[in-house]
Amino acid sequence: MGKVEAEEIRNFCIVAHVDHGKSTLADRILELTGAVPKEKMRAQYMDQLDIERERGITIKAAAARLSYRSGAGKAYQLNLIDTPGHVDFSYEVSRSLAACEGALLVVDVSQGVEAQTVSNFLLAKASKLAILPVLNKCDLKQSDVERTTRQLRELGVDITHLVKISAKTGEGVPELLEKLVTVIPPPRSRAGEDPEILKALIIDSSYDNYRGVVATIRIFSGRLVEQDRVRLWAAGVETVAAEVGVFSPVPVRVKQLGPGQVGYVAAGWKSMRDVAVGDTLVRAASPPSAPLPGYQRVKPMVYAGLFPTDGENFEALKNGLQKLALNDSSLTIEPEVSDALGFGFKCGFLGLLHMEIVSERLSKELGIETLLASPTVVYRVYQRQGAGETMVEVKSASEMPKEGADRIEEPRIRALIFTPTEMVGPVMQLLEDRRGVLEEMNYLDPRKVILTYDLPLSEVITDFYDRLKSLTRGYASFDYEFKTYAPADMRKLDVLLNGKEVDALSLIVHKDSAARISKSVSSRLAEAIPRQLFEVVVQVASNGRIIARETIRALRKNVTAKCYGGDITRKRKLLEKQREGKKRMKQIGTVEIPKEAFLSILKSGDLNPPSAR
């Protein structure tokens, strides 16, 4: 682990669409470089979480320092930075790419170019990385090398150094490593930077019970020596670098890290909020004039309520979420009380996959079963105040201002959909039903089409991906990036039971869908709420106007059963007394809303356009 010249270092990452063999290729590289002994090798070695291995996706970034000797006998230090593989973690991916000089673009030759292949290529190209295209699974009978090569060329990828491999068998991987050290350049100093002043990019961070927050870093200039006093640029926190090391791929302690190297630092930080991905680590005594570019504070895009299935498990859920938040700074937690589900938490997530992962980890790793309320996006609500206007961010219908809004903006995304040519019609119909606007349509080859759409995020977070896969028999792929906030004609739907508003059942919907969703919600509630001893009127209102109504008839007790004959006036008196009692009960009685009634309106299929179901 001695000093290494920058010319001998190669920092690279592997990017690919889901299930194209990124983690398997990383395994073969670890084996070939001797980083992991055969007896300790396991599948998806770089994936640290059980859920990563189960789902076959990378969630947490990881790094490994590898020693490699080329065929010409020259020794190299390879720093493999394993990036997350899903759109929800696109910011982390961008910071991992910023720490590299090159990327291996892996494509499955049996499937060809997919949505995330394009997104990752464009992201790597924007980061000015040297891109080495790799065709994987060439050993399969259904592989189509010629077609995939043509797709890459059409995409704009330079295929001069194209490598064909099988990550599963290891075929072609030695040739790939030879190409890697040739095509990917060594680290270079940035123009105008003092090479002696420390600048390190934080790629990722994790929490250790004994050492606090451990940050994975890439040194851009200067040297980080153990016991140096360092400062986080954005957080402004100063502390001492108690431990410096590298991942080989297990942590190995070293005295210092030099320019171009990738490693870790533990400085006794207590909060993941301080050690943010993308921040710059500097020496406190001699800080630079400016940090490394590209840092931004990650904000959740999707919010959902998490409630324990059993009310007694509230404290367990609280402790479980706090434990997950120690290793996930993008997860936000705030207490929430629901009339129907009781005490829980409103959590902010980066996207739907992030939400599913948190819920699944609570269940599998911590044994906490939860109810997940329908996810919502963050709307911007503007209200006029004198000559100006104020803006508030609304995460749920219950937070909408009572006095109304002057205008509302919703988040919109740029969606990239890859679909077989024969299925373009149904896919475009689905996208138009979700208020999508076609921006671009390109034929990658006669059998595959790329559709670029402007879509509201709220239309995607329910069952859009399931519907897309169903319509295309699993052949379509989907990727997206946040675009902007845009004005939208949104409505708040208030649910009233016997004239009393129930906040927990309120929804925010688009004007065009308000009438249909109101009917769906009122009919579902009428089915789910049990009959009472008095009549229950279910109403859905918007802007003070009733849009839909259902009536749950009262349970009828046969009060005349005890009358055996006699004057009819006696029966009439009993029925009149019953009628008055029901009227009085309706005025003072409360409707018990079962949990099933609350969950019934959260079934996304009932809130989507009929043609999309």
Coordinates of C-alpha atoms in Angstrom, one line a residue:
M1 CA 0.0 0.0 0.0
G2 CA 3.0 2.3 -0.5
K3 CA 3.1 5.5 -2.5
V4 CA 1.8 5.1 -6.1
E5 CA 2.3 7.6 -8.9
A6 CA -0.8 9.0 -10.5
E7 CA 0.2 7.6 -13.9
E8 CA -0.2 4.1 -12.5
I9 CA -3.8 4.7 -11.2
R10 CA -7.0 3.9 -13.1
N11 CA -10.3 5.0 -11.5
F12 CA -13.3 3.4 -13.2
C13 CA -16.9 2.4 -12.7
I14 CA -19.2 -0.1 -14.3
V15 CA -22.6 1.1 -15.6
A16 CA -25.4 -1.0 -17.1
H17 CA -29.1 -1.6 -17.3
V18 CA -30.6 -3.7 -14.5
D19 CA -29.7 -7.4 -14.9
H20 CA -27.1 -6.9 -17.7
G21 CA -24.3 -8.4 -15.6
K22 CA -22.7 -5.5 -13.8
S23 CA -22.2 -7.2 -10.4
T24 CA -21.1 -10.5 -12.1
L25 CA -18.4 -8.6 -14.1
A26 CA -17.2 -7.0 -10.8
D27 CA -16.9 -10.5 -9.3
R28 CA -14.7 -11.7 -12.2
I29 CA -12.5 -8.6 -12.0
L30 CA -12.0 -9.2 -8.2
E31 CA -11.0 -12.8 -8.9
L32 CA -8.6 -12.1 -11.8
T33 CA -6.8 -9.4 -9.8
G34 CA -6.5 -11.7 -6.8
A35 CA -8.4 -9.2 -4.5
V36 CA -10.6 -12.0 -3.0
P37 CA -9.3 -15.5 -2.4
K38 CA -11.4 -18.2 -4.2
E39 CA -12.5 -19.8 -0.9
K40 CA -14.0 -16.4 0.3
M41 CA -15.6 -15.5 -3.1
R42 CA -19.3 -15.2 -3.2
A43 CA -21.8 -14.0 -5.9
Q44 CA -22.3 -10.2 -6.0
Y45 CA -19.4 -9.7 -3.7
M46 CA -19.5 -5.9 -3.9
D47 CA -23.2 -5.8 -2.9
Q48 CA -23.3 -5.4 0.9
L49 CA -27.0 -5.7 1.6
D50 CA -29.0 -8.9 1.5
I51 CA -31.8 -7.1 -0.4
E52 CA -29.2 -6.1 -3.1
R53 CA -28.5 -9.8 -3.8
E54 CA -32.1 -10.8 -3.7
R55 CA -33.2 -8.1 -6.2
G56 CA -30.0 -8.2 -8.3
I57 CA -29.5 -4.4 -8.1
T58 CA -26.9 -2.2 -6.4
I59 CA -28.3 0.2 -3.8
K60 CA -25.2 1.4 -1.9
A61 CA -22.0 2.5 -3.7
A62 CA -18.9 0.5 -2.9
A63 CA -15.2 0.8 -3.8
A64 CA -12.3 -1.7 -4.2
R65 CA -8.6 -1.1 -4.7
L66 CA -7.1 -3.8 -7.0
S67 CA -3.5 -4.5 -8.1
Y68 CA -3.1 -5.5 -11.7
R69 CA 0.0 -6.3 -13.8
S70 CA -0.5 -5.9 -17.5
G71 CA 0.7 -8.3 -20.2
A72 CA 3.7 -5.9 -20.8
G73 CA 4.6 -6.3 -17.1
K74 CA 3.6 -2.9 -15.9
A75 CA 1.9 -2.6 -12.5
Y76 CA -1.3 -0.6 -12.1
Q77 CA -3.6 0.3 -9.2
L78 CA -7.2 -0.1 -10.2
N79 CA -9.9 1.6 -8.2
L80 CA -13.3 0.1 -9.0
I81 CA -16.2 2.2 -7.8
D82 CA -19.4 0.2 -7.9
T83 CA -22.3 2.6 -8.5
P84 CA -26.0 2.2 -7.7
G85 CA -28.0 0.9 -10.7
H86 CA -31.4 2.6 -10.4
V87 CA -32.8 5.9 -11.4
D88 CA -33.8 6.7 -7.8
F89 CA -30.1 7.0 -6.9
S90 CA -29.1 9.1 -10.0
Y91 CA -27.5 11.8 -7.8
E92 CA -25.2 9.2 -6.1
V93 CA -24.4 7.7 -9.5
S94 CA -23.4 11.2 -10.8
R95 CA -21.0 11.7 -7.8
S96 CA -19.5 8.2 -8.4
L97 CA -19.0 9.1 -12.0
A98 CA -17.4 12.4 -11.0
A99 CA -14.8 10.3 -9.0
C100 CA -13.8 8.3 -12.1
E101 CA -11.9 8.9 -15.3
G102 CA -13.6 6.1 -17.2
A103 CA -16.6 3.8 -17.3
L104 CA -17.3 0.3 -18.6
L105 CA -20.7 0.4 -20.4
V106 CA -22.0 -3.1 -20.1
V107 CA -24.8 -4.3 -22.5
D108 CA -26.5 -7.7 -22.5
V109 CA -26.3 -8.9 -26.1
S110 CA -29.4 -11.0 -25.7
Q111 CA -31.5 -7.9 -24.8
G112 CA -29.6 -5.1 -26.5
V113 CA -29.6 -1.4 -25.5
E114 CA -32.2 -0.6 -22.8
A115 CA -33.4 2.6 -21.1
Q116 CA -30.8 2.8 -18.4
T117 CA -28.1 2.0 -20.9
V118 CA -28.9 5.2 -22.7
S119 CA -29.3 7.2 -19.4
N120 CA -26.0 5.9 -18.0
F121 CA -24.2 6.6 -21.3
L122 CA -25.4 10.1 -21.5
L123 CA -24.5 10.7 -17.8
A124 CA -21.0 9.3 -18.4
K125 CA -20.6 11.3 -21.5
A126 CA -21.7 14.5 -19.7
S127 CA -19.0 13.7 -17.1
K128 CA -16.4 13.6 -19.9
L129 CA -15.4 10.0 -19.0
A130 CA -13.6 7.6 -21.3
I131 CA -16.2 5.0 -22.2
L132 CA -15.3 1.4 -22.9
P133 CA -18.3 -0.5 -24.4
V134 CA -18.6 -4.1 -23.2
L135 CA -20.9 -6.8 -24.8
N136 CA -21.8 -9.3 -22.1
K137 CA -23.4 -12.8 -22.2
C138 CA -21.8 -13.6 -25.6
D139 CA -21.9 -17.3 -24.6
L140 CA -25.7 -17.4 -24.8
K141 CA -27.3 -19.0 -27.9
Q142 CA -29.8 -16.1 -28.2
S143 CA -27.1 -13.5 -28.2
D144 CA -27.1 -11.0 -31.1
V145 CA -23.7 -9.3 -31.2
E146 CA -24.2 -7.6 -34.6
R147 CA -27.6 -6.1 -33.7
T148 CA -26.3 -4.8 -30.3
T149 CA -23.2 -3.3 -31.9
R150 CA -25.4 -1.5 -34.4
Q151 CA -27.6 -0.1 -31.6
L152 CA -24.5 1.2 -29.7
R153 CA -23.2 2.8 -32.9
E154 CA -26.6 4.4 -33.5
L155 CA -26.6 5.7 -29.9
G156 CA -23.3 7.5 -30.5
V157 CA -21.0 5.1 -28.6
D158 CA -17.4 4.8 -30.0
I159 CA -17.0 1.1 -30.6
T160 CA -13.4 1.2 -31.6
H161 CA -12.3 -0.6 -28.4
L162 CA -15.5 -2.8 -28.1
V163 CA -14.9 -5.9 -26.0
K164 CA -16.9 -9.1 -26.1
I165 CA -17.1 -11.1 -22.8
S166 CA -19.1 -13.5 -20.7
A167 CA -19.0 -12.3 -17.1
K168 CA -20.4 -15.6 -15.9
T169 CA -17.7 -17.8 -17.4
G170 CA -14.9 -15.2 -17.3
E171 CA -14.3 -15.4 -21.1
G172 CA -12.9 -12.2 -22.5
V173 CA -12.4 -10.5 -19.0
P174 CA -8.5 -10.7 -19.2
E175 CA -8.7 -8.9 -22.6
L176 CA -11.1 -6.3 -21.0
L177 CA -8.5 -5.5 -18.3
E178 CA -5.8 -5.0 -20.9
K179 CA -8.1 -2.6 -22.8
L180 CA -9.1 -0.9 -19.6
V181 CA -5.6 0.3 -18.6
T182 CA -5.1 1.5 -22.2
V183 CA -8.4 3.3 -22.9
I184 CA -9.0 4.8 -19.5
P185 CA -6.6 7.7 -18.7
P186 CA -4.8 8.2 -15.3
P187 CA -6.0 11.0 -12.9
R188 CA -5.2 14.5 -14.0
S189 CA -4.9 17.7 -12.0
R190 CA -7.7 20.2 -12.6
A191 CA -6.7 23.4 -14.4
G192 CA -5.9 26.2 -11.9
E193 CA -5.9 24.0 -8.8
D194 CA -3.0 23.9 -6.3
P195 CA -1.8 20.3 -6.3
E196 CA -0.7 20.7 -2.6
I197 CA -4.1 21.8 -1.2
L198 CA -6.4 18.9 -0.1
K199 CA -9.6 18.5 -2.0
A200 CA -11.5 15.2 -1.6
L201 CA -14.9 14.3 -3.0
I202 CA -17.3 12.3 -0.7
I203 CA -18.7 9.4 -2.9
D204 CA -20.7 7.6 -0.2
S205 CA -21.0 7.2 3.6
S206 CA -22.1 4.6 6.1
Y207 CA -22.5 4.4 9.8
D208 CA -20.3 2.3 12.1
N209 CA -21.3 1.8 15.7
Y210 CA -17.7 2.3 16.9
R211 CA -16.2 4.8 14.5
G212 CA -19.3 6.9 13.6
V213 CA -19.8 7.9 10.0
V214 CA -17.2 6.5 7.6
A215 CA -16.9 8.4 4.3
T216 CA -15.7 6.9 1.0
I217 CA -13.6 9.6 -0.7
R218 CA -11.6 10.3 -3.9
I219 CA -8.6 12.6 -3.5
F220 CA -8.4 15.2 -6.3
S221 CA -5.5 17.2 -5.0
G222 CA -3.2 17.2 -2.0
R223 CA -2.8 14.4 0.5
L224 CA -4.9 13.2 3.4
V225 CA -2.7 12.1 6.3
E226 CA -4.0 10.3 9.4
Q227 CA -4.6 12.8 12.3
D228 CA -5.0 15.7 9.9
R229 CA -7.6 18.2 11.1
V230 CA -10.2 18.3 8.3
R231 CA -13.4 20.2 7.5
L232 CA -16.6 19.3 5.5
W233 CA -17.1 22.3 3.2
A234 CA -21.0 22.3 3.0
A235 CA -21.6 21.2 6.6
G236 CA -18.8 23.4 8.1
V237 CA -17.9 20.6 10.6
E238 CA -14.3 20.4 11.7
T239 CA -12.7 17.3 13.2
V240 CA -9.6 15.0 13.2
A241 CA -9.2 12.2 10.6
A242 CA -8.8 9.5 13.2
E243 CA -8.5 6.7 10.6
V244 CA -7.6 6.7 6.9
G245 CA -7.7 3.5 4.8
V246 CA -8.6 1.8 1.5
F247 CA -11.0 -0.9 0.5
S248 CA -9.1 -3.9 -0.8
P249 CA -12.0 -4.8 -0.9
V250 CA -12.1 -5.3 2.9
P251 CA -11.0 -2.1 4.8
V252 CA -7.2 -1.8 5.2
R253 CA -5.8 1.0 7.3
V254 CA -3.1 3.2 5.7
K255 CA -1.2 6.3 6.8
Q256 CA -2.2 8.5 3.9
L257 CA -4.1 8.9 0.7
G258 CA -2.5 10.7 -2.3
P259 CA -3.8 12.4 -5.5
G260 CA -6.1 10.2 -7.6
Q261 CA -6.6 7.6 -4.9
V262 CA -9.8 6.3 -3.5
G263 CA -10.3 5.2 0.1
Y264 CA -12.1 6.0 3.3
V265 CA -11.8 8.3 6.3
A266 CA -13.4 8.0 9.8
A267 CA -13.3 11.2 11.8
G268 CA -15.8 10.6 14.5
W269 CA -18.7 12.3 12.7
K270 CA -22.0 11.5 14.4
S271 CA -24.6 12.4 11.8
M272 CA -25.1 11.2 8.2
R273 CA -26.8 14.6 7.5
D274 CA -23.4 16.3 7.9
V275 CA -21.4 13.8 5.7
A276 CA -23.4 14.4 2.6
V277 CA -22.6 12.7 -0.7
G278 CA -21.0 15.2 -3.1
D279 CA -19.5 17.4 -0.4
T280 CA -15.8 18.4 -0.4
L281 CA -13.4 17.3 2.4
V282 CA -10.6 19.9 2.9
R283 CA -7.8 20.5 5.4
A284 CA -9.0 22.9 8.1
A285 CA -5.7 24.8 8.3
S286 CA -5.3 25.4 4.5
P287 CA -8.7 25.3 2.8
P288 CA -9.0 25.9 -1.0
S289 CA -10.8 28.9 -2.4
A290 CA -13.7 26.9 -3.7
P291 CA -15.1 23.3 -3.3
L292 CA -15.4 20.7 -6.0
P293 CA -18.4 21.4 -8.3
G294 CA -21.7 19.5 -8.5
Y295 CA -22.7 19.3 -4.8
Q296 CA -26.4 19.6 -4.0
R297 CA -28.5 18.6 -1.0
V298 CA -30.7 15.6 -2.0
K299 CA -34.4 16.2 -1.5
P300 CA -37.0 13.4 -1.3
M301 CA -39.3 13.2 -4.4
V302 CA -42.0 10.9 -3.0
Y303 CA -43.7 10.9 0.4
A304 CA -45.7 8.1 2.0
G305 CA -47.1 7.2 5.4
L306 CA -45.7 4.2 7.2
F307 CA -47.9 2.8 10.0
P308 CA -47.4 -0.3 12.2
T309 CA -49.8 -3.2 11.5
D310 CA -50.2 -3.4 15.3
G311 CA -50.4 -0.2 17.2
E312 CA -48.2 -1.7 20.0
N313 CA -45.3 -1.8 17.5
F314 CA -45.1 2.0 17.1
E315 CA -41.9 2.3 19.2
A316 CA -40.3 -0.7 17.3
L317 CA -41.1 1.1 14.0
K318 CA -39.7 4.4 15.3
N319 CA -36.4 2.7 16.4
G320 CA -36.3 0.7 13.1
L321 CA -36.6 3.8 10.9
Q322 CA -34.0 5.7 13.0
K323 CA -31.6 2.7 12.5
L324 CA -32.1 2.7 8.7
A325 CA -31.7 6.5 8.7
L326 CA -28.2 6.1 10.2
N327 CA -27.1 4.6 6.9
D328 CA -29.4 6.5 4.6
S329 CA -29.2 10.3 4.7
S330 CA -31.8 10.7 2.0
L331 CA -34.6 9.1 4.1
T332 CA -36.6 11.7 6.0
I333 CA -38.9 10.9 8.9
E334 CA -41.5 12.9 10.7
P335 CA -44.4 11.7 13.0
E336 CA -47.9 11.5 11.6
V337 CA -51.3 10.7 13.1
S338 CA -54.0 9.3 10.9
D339 CA -57.7 9.1 12.0
A340 CA -57.9 5.6 10.5
L341 CA -54.4 4.1 11.0
G342 CA -53.3 5.7 14.3
F343 CA -49.8 6.8 15.0
G344 CA -47.1 6.4 12.3
F345 CA -44.6 8.4 10.3
K346 CA -44.6 10.3 7.1
C347 CA -41.4 9.4 5.3
G348 CA -39.7 11.0 2.3
F349 CA -38.1 8.8 -0.3
L350 CA -36.0 9.4 -3.4
G351 CA -38.5 7.3 -5.5
L352 CA -40.7 4.2 -5.5
L353 CA -37.8 1.7 -5.4
H354 CA -36.3 3.6 -2.4
M355 CA -39.7 3.4 -0.7
E356 CA -40.0 -0.4 -1.4
I357 CA -36.5 -1.0 -0.1
V358 CA -37.1 0.7 3.2
S359 CA -40.4 -1.1 3.7
E360 CA -38.8 -4.5 2.8
R361 CA -35.7 -3.9 5.0
L362 CA -38.0 -3.1 8.0
S363 CA -39.8 -6.4 7.4
K364 CA -36.9 -8.7 6.6
E365 CA -34.0 -7.3 8.6
L366 CA -35.8 -5.8 11.6
G367 CA -39.0 -8.0 11.7
I368 CA -41.4 -5.0 11.7
E369 CA -44.5 -5.3 9.5
T370 CA -45.9 -2.0 8.2
L371 CA -48.8 -0.6 6.3
L372 CA -47.7 1.7 3.5
A373 CA -50.2 4.5 2.6
S374 CA -50.5 5.7 -1.0
P375 CA -47.4 7.6 -2.1
T376 CA -47.7 11.3 -3.0
V377 CA -45.4 13.9 -4.6
V378 CA -44.5 17.3 -3.4
Y379 CA -46.7 20.1 -4.8
R380 CA -45.8 23.8 -4.7
V381 CA -48.8 25.9 -3.7
Y382 CA -48.7 29.6 -4.3
Q383 CA -50.9 32.2 -2.5
R384 CA -51.1 35.9 -3.1
Q385 CA -50.1 38.2 -0.2
G386 CA -50.4 41.8 -1.1
A387 CA -48.1 42.7 -4.0
G388 CA -46.2 39.4 -3.8
E389 CA -46.9 35.7 -3.3
T390 CA -45.8 33.0 -0.9
M391 CA -44.9 29.4 -1.7
V392 CA -45.4 26.4 0.5
E393 CA -44.5 22.8 -0.3
V394 CA -47.5 20.4 0.2
K395 CA -46.7 16.7 0.8
S396 CA -50.3 15.5 1.3
A397 CA -53.9 16.7 0.8
S398 CA -54.3 17.4 4.5
E399 CA -51.6 20.1 4.3
M400 CA -53.4 22.1 1.6
P401 CA -54.1 25.6 2.8
K402 CA -57.8 26.0 3.9
E403 CA -58.1 29.4 2.1
G404 CA -57.2 27.8 -1.2
A405 CA -54.4 28.4 -3.7
D406 CA -53.7 31.0 -6.4
R407 CA -51.9 28.4 -8.4
I408 CA -50.3 24.9 -8.0
E409 CA -47.2 23.5 -9.5
E410 CA -46.5 19.7 -9.8
P411 CA -43.2 18.0 -10.5
R412 CA -42.7 16.7 -14.0
I413 CA -40.1 14.2 -15.3
R414 CA -38.5 13.4 -18.6
A415 CA -39.2 9.7 -19.2
L416 CA -37.3 7.4 -21.5
I417 CA -39.3 4.3 -22.7
F418 CA -37.8 1.5 -24.8
T419 CA -40.5 -0.7 -26.4
P420 CA -40.8 -3.2 -29.2
T421 CA -42.1 -1.6 -32.4
E422 CA -45.3 -3.6 -32.5
M423 CA -46.3 -2.4 -29.1
V424 CA -45.8 1.4 -29.7
G425 CA -49.6 2.1 -30.0
P426 CA -50.7 0.7 -26.6
V427 CA -47.7 2.3 -24.8
M428 CA -48.4 5.7 -26.3
Q429 CA -52.1 5.4 -25.3
L430 CA -50.9 4.6 -21.7
L431 CA -48.7 7.6 -21.6
E432 CA -51.4 9.9 -23.0
D433 CA -53.8 8.7 -20.4
R434 CA -51.2 9.6 -17.8
R435 CA -51.1 13.2 -19.1
G436 CA -47.8 12.6 -21.0
V437 CA -46.5 14.9 -23.8
L438 CA -44.5 13.3 -26.5
E439 CA -41.1 15.0 -27.0
E440 CA -39.2 12.6 -29.2
M441 CA -39.6 9.3 -31.0
N442 CA -36.6 7.5 -32.4
Y443 CA -36.2 4.0 -34.0
L444 CA -33.0 2.4 -32.6
D445 CA -33.5 -0.4 -35.2
P446 CA -36.5 -1.8 -37.0
R447 CA -37.5 -3.8 -33.8
K448 CA -37.0 -1.2 -31.0
V449 CA -38.3 2.3 -30.5
I450 CA -37.2 5.0 -28.0
L451 CA -40.0 7.3 -26.7
T452 CA -39.2 10.4 -24.8
Y453 CA -42.1 11.9 -22.8
D454 CA -42.8 14.7 -20.5
L455 CA -44.8 13.2 -17.7
P456 CA -46.2 14.3 -14.3
L457 CA -44.4 12.4 -11.5
S458 CA -47.7 11.8 -9.7
E459 CA -48.9 9.6 -12.6
V460 CA -45.8 7.4 -12.5
I461 CA -45.5 6.6 -8.7
T462 CA -48.6 4.3 -8.6
D463 CA -48.7 1.3 -10.9
F464 CA -47.3 2.9 -14.1
Y465 CA -44.3 0.5 -14.4
D466 CA -46.5 -2.6 -13.8
R467 CA -48.9 -1.4 -16.5
L468 CA -46.1 -0.8 -18.9
K469 CA -44.6 -4.2 -18.4
S470 CA -48.0 -5.8 -18.7
L471 CA -48.8 -4.1 -22.0
T472 CA -45.5 -5.0 -23.5
R473 CA -45.3 -8.6 -22.1
G474 CA -42.2 -7.5 -20.1
Y475 CA -40.2 -6.3 -23.1
A476 CA -40.3 -2.5 -22.3
S477 CA -37.8 -0.7 -20.1
F478 CA -38.3 2.7 -18.4
D479 CA -36.0 5.3 -17.0
Y480 CA -36.6 8.9 -15.9
E481 CA -35.0 12.1 -14.6
F482 CA -36.6 15.0 -12.8
K483 CA -37.3 17.9 -15.2
T484 CA -39.0 20.8 -13.6
Y485 CA -42.1 22.1 -11.7
A486 CA -44.9 23.2 -14.0
P487 CA -48.4 24.7 -13.4
A488 CA -51.2 22.1 -13.1
D489 CA -54.9 22.3 -12.5
M490 CA -55.0 20.2 -9.4
R491 CA -58.0 19.7 -7.1
K492 CA -58.3 18.7 -3.5
L493 CA -61.0 16.1 -2.9
D494 CA -62.6 16.2 0.5
V495 CA -64.4 13.2 1.8
L496 CA -67.3 13.9 4.1
L497 CA -69.2 11.4 6.2
N498 CA -72.6 12.8 7.3
G499 CA -71.2 16.3 6.6
K500 CA -68.0 15.9 8.6
E501 CA -64.7 16.1 6.8
V502 CA -62.3 13.2 7.2
D503 CA -58.8 14.6 6.5
A504 CA -57.1 11.2 6.3
L505 CA -59.2 10.3 3.2
S506 CA -58.5 13.5 1.3
L507 CA -56.7 13.3 -2.1
I508 CA -55.0 15.7 -4.6
V509 CA -56.0 14.9 -8.2
H510 CA -56.0 16.5 -11.6
K511 CA -59.1 18.4 -12.6
D512 CA -59.8 16.0 -15.6
S513 CA -59.8 13.0 -13.2
A514 CA -61.7 14.6 -10.3
A515 CA -65.2 13.4 -11.3
R516 CA -64.2 9.8 -12.1
I517 CA -62.0 9.4 -9.0
S518 CA -64.7 11.0 -6.7
K519 CA -67.2 8.3 -7.9
S520 CA -64.7 5.6 -7.4
V521 CA -63.8 6.8 -3.9
S522 CA -67.5 7.2 -2.7
S523 CA -68.6 3.8 -4.0
R524 CA -65.6 2.1 -2.5
L525 CA -66.2 3.7 0.9
A526 CA -69.9 2.8 0.7
E527 CA -68.9 -0.9 0.3
A528 CA -66.2 -0.9 2.9
I529 CA -67.9 1.1 5.8
P530 CA -70.3 -1.3 7.7
R531 CA -73.9 -0.3 8.1
Q532 CA -74.8 1.7 11.2
L533 CA -78.0 2.1 13.2
F534 CA -78.5 5.4 11.3
E535 CA -78.1 6.4 7.7
V536 CA -74.6 7.4 6.6
V537 CA -74.1 9.8 3.7
V538 CA -70.7 9.5 1.9
Q539 CA -69.9 12.6 -0.1
V540 CA -66.8 13.8 -2.1
A541 CA -66.4 17.5 -2.6
S542 CA -64.1 19.8 -4.4
N543 CA -63.9 23.6 -3.9
G544 CA -67.1 23.4 -1.7
R545 CA -69.1 21.6 -4.4
I546 CA -70.4 18.0 -4.0
I547 CA -69.2 15.9 -6.9
A548 CA -70.2 12.4 -5.8
R549 CA -72.5 10.9 -3.2
E550 CA -73.4 7.4 -1.9
T551 CA -75.8 6.5 0.9
I552 CA -75.3 3.7 3.3
R553 CA -78.7 2.7 4.5
A554 CA -79.4 2.2 8.2
L555 CA -79.8 -1.1 9.9
R556 CA -83.5 -1.7 10.4
K557 CA -84.7 -3.1 13.7
N558 CA -88.2 -4.6 13.5
V559 CA -89.8 -2.7 16.4
T560 CA -93.3 -3.9 15.5
A561 CA -92.4 -7.6 16.0
K562 CA -93.9 -7.6 19.5
C563 CA -97.3 -6.4 18.2
Y564 CA -99.6 -9.3 17.7
G565 CA -102.7 -7.7 16.3
G566 CA -104.3 -4.7 17.9
D567 CA -104.9 -1.2 16.5
I568 CA -102.7 0.0 13.6
T569 CA -102.0 3.3 15.4
R570 CA -99.9 1.4 17.9
K571 CA -97.5 0.2 15.1
R572 CA -97.4 3.7 13.7
K573 CA -96.4 5.2 17.0
L574 CA -93.6 2.7 17.4
L575 CA -92.3 3.4 13.8
E576 CA -92.5 7.1 14.4
K577 CA -90.6 6.8 17.6
Q578 CA -87.9 4.7 15.8
R579 CA -87.7 7.4 13.0
E580 CA -87.2 10.2 15.5
G581 CA -84.5 8.1 17.3
K582 CA -82.6 7.5 14.1
K583 CA -82.8 11.2 13.2
R584 CA -81.4 12.2 16.6
M585 CA -78.7 9.4 16.4
K586 CA -77.6 10.7 13.0
Q587 CA -77.1 14.2 14.5
I588 CA -75.0 13.1 17.4
G589 CA -73.6 9.7 16.3
T590 CA -70.1 9.1 14.9
V591 CA -69.2 6.8 12.1
E592 CA -66.6 4.2 12.9
I593 CA -64.2 4.0 9.9
P594 CA -62.5 0.6 9.7
K595 CA -58.9 0.3 8.5
E596 CA -60.1 -1.6 5.5
A597 CA -62.1 1.4 4.3
F598 CA -59.1 3.6 4.5
L599 CA -56.9 1.2 2.5
S600 CA -59.7 0.5 -0.1
I601 CA -59.3 4.0 -1.6
L602 CA -55.5 3.7 -1.7
K603 CA -55.7 0.9 -4.3
S604 CA -54.0 2.6 -7.2
G605 CA -55.8 0.7 -9.9
D606 CA -59.1 2.5 -9.0
L607 CA -57.6 5.9 -9.3
N608 CA -56.1 5.5 -12.8
P609 CA -57.7 6.0 -16.2
P610 CA -60.0 3.1 -17.3
S611 CA -57.9 2.5 -20.4
A612 CA -54.8 2.0 -18.2
R613 CA -56.3 -0.7 -16.1

